[in-house]
Short mmCIF file of C-alpha atoms in Angstrom, two decimals:
data_model
loop_
_atom_site.label_atom_id
_atom_site.label_comp_id
_atom_site.label_asym_id
_atom_site.label_seq_id
_atom_site.Cartn_x
_atom_site.Cartn_y
_atom_site.Cartn_z
CA UNK A 1 -7.70 8.86 -10.66
CA UNK A 2 -10.46 10.64 -11.89
CA UNK A 3 -11.76 7.73 -13.68
CA UNK A 4 -13.86 5.65 -10.77
CA UNK A 5 -10.35 4.29 -9.21
CA UNK A 6 -9.82 4.51 -5.56
CA UNK A 7 -5.64 4.20 -5.32
CA UNK A 8 -3.48 4.59 -2.54
CA UNK A 9 -0.08 4.25 -1.76
CA UNK A 10 2.35 2.50 1.05
CA UNK A 11 5.53 3.61 1.34
CA UNK A 12 8.14 2.53 4.20
CA UNK A 13 10.22 5.05 4.29
CA UNK A 14 8.58 8.45 5.97
CA UNK A 15 10.90 10.85 3.60
CA UNK A 16 9.77 9.09 0.55
CA UNK A 17 6.34 9.16 1.82
CA UNK A 18 6.36 12.92 2.08
CA UNK A 19 7.96 12.99 -1.18
CA UNK A 20 5.07 11.47 -2.89
CA UNK A 21 2.73 13.09 -0.87
CA UNK A 22 3.85 16.68 -2.15
CA UNK A 23 4.11 15.21 -5.99
CA UNK A 24 0.58 13.27 -6.23
CA UNK A 25 -1.60 15.02 -3.20
CA UNK A 26 -4.65 13.71 -5.16
CA UNK A 27 -3.46 9.76 -3.67
CA UNK A 28 -3.31 8.66 -0.21
CA UNK A 29 -0.19 7.73 0.60
CA UNK A 30 0.52 5.68 4.05
CA UNK A 31 4.09 5.45 5.62
CA UNK A 32 3.93 1.54 6.98
CA UNK A 33 5.72 -1.39 6.03
CA UNK A 34 4.60 -4.87 5.66
CA UNK A 35 4.67 -5.68 9.40
CA UNK A 36 2.75 -2.97 9.94
CA UNK A 37 -1.24 -3.09 10.63
CA UNK A 38 -2.91 -1.67 7.42
CA UNK A 39 -6.17 -0.81 8.88
CA UNK A 40 -5.25 2.94 8.47
CA UNK A 41 -5.57 2.16 4.69
CA UNK A 42 -8.94 0.44 5.39
CA UNK A 43 -10.26 3.42 7.39
CA UNK A 44 -10.03 5.44 4.36
CA UNK A 45 -10.83 2.83 1.75
CA UNK A 46 -13.18 0.68 3.83
CA UNK A 47 -14.00 -1.45 0.85
CA UNK A 48 -10.64 -2.65 0.11
CA UNK A 49 -8.85 -2.88 -3.47
CA UNK A 50 -9.52 -5.14 -6.39
CA UNK A 51 -5.74 -5.52 -6.67
CA UNK A 52 -2.21 -4.49 -5.31
CA UNK A 53 0.55 -3.57 -7.21
CA UNK A 54 4.17 -4.22 -5.89
CA UNK A 55 7.31 -3.27 -8.11
CA UNK A 56 10.74 -3.84 -7.03
CA UNK A 57 9.66 -4.29 -3.29
CA UNK A 58 10.23 -7.79 -2.58
CA UNK A 59 13.99 -7.71 -2.79
CA UNK A 60 14.35 -4.85 -0.33
CA UNK A 61 12.34 -6.67 2.51
CA UNK A 62 13.72 -8.94 5.72
CA UNK A 63 10.76 -11.39 5.48
CA UNK A 64 9.33 -11.56 1.99
CA UNK A 65 6.25 -14.01 2.99
CA UNK A 66 4.88 -10.73 4.69
CA UNK A 67 4.32 -9.16 1.72
CA UNK A 68 1.49 -11.10 0.31
CA UNK A 69 0.09 -11.39 3.97
CA UNK A 70 -0.07 -7.61 4.17
CA UNK A 71 -1.44 -7.28 0.36
CA UNK A 72 -4.23 -9.76 1.04
CA UNK A 73 -5.18 -7.70 4.04
CA UNK A 74 -6.44 -4.91 1.66
CA UNK A 75 -8.06 -6.56 -0.95
CA UNK A 76 -11.55 -6.74 -1.43
CA UNK A 77 -13.25 -10.06 0.71
CA UNK A 78 -13.48 -12.74 -2.21
CA UNK A 79 -10.41 -11.47 -3.93
CA UNK A 80 -7.82 -13.85 -4.68
CA UNK A 81 -4.15 -13.46 -5.35
CA UNK A 82 -2.35 -15.31 -7.64
#
């Protein structure tokens, strides 16, 4: 932050999202799950993102295939995942 990066956080748990917002008020946090429509993120960050980082998440979701699908929707056009 403050170095030209656009940063956003996604948290499924409403209480976890509230805690994150309090701890880091300069970051946009969204109370969404991987099965939700990510358009609220793109309203605020319409250009999309260069990278999506997910740590210690995939083992907690019911449909792991949806995680890269959700991430792909918020990436900038032309950015490929690996």
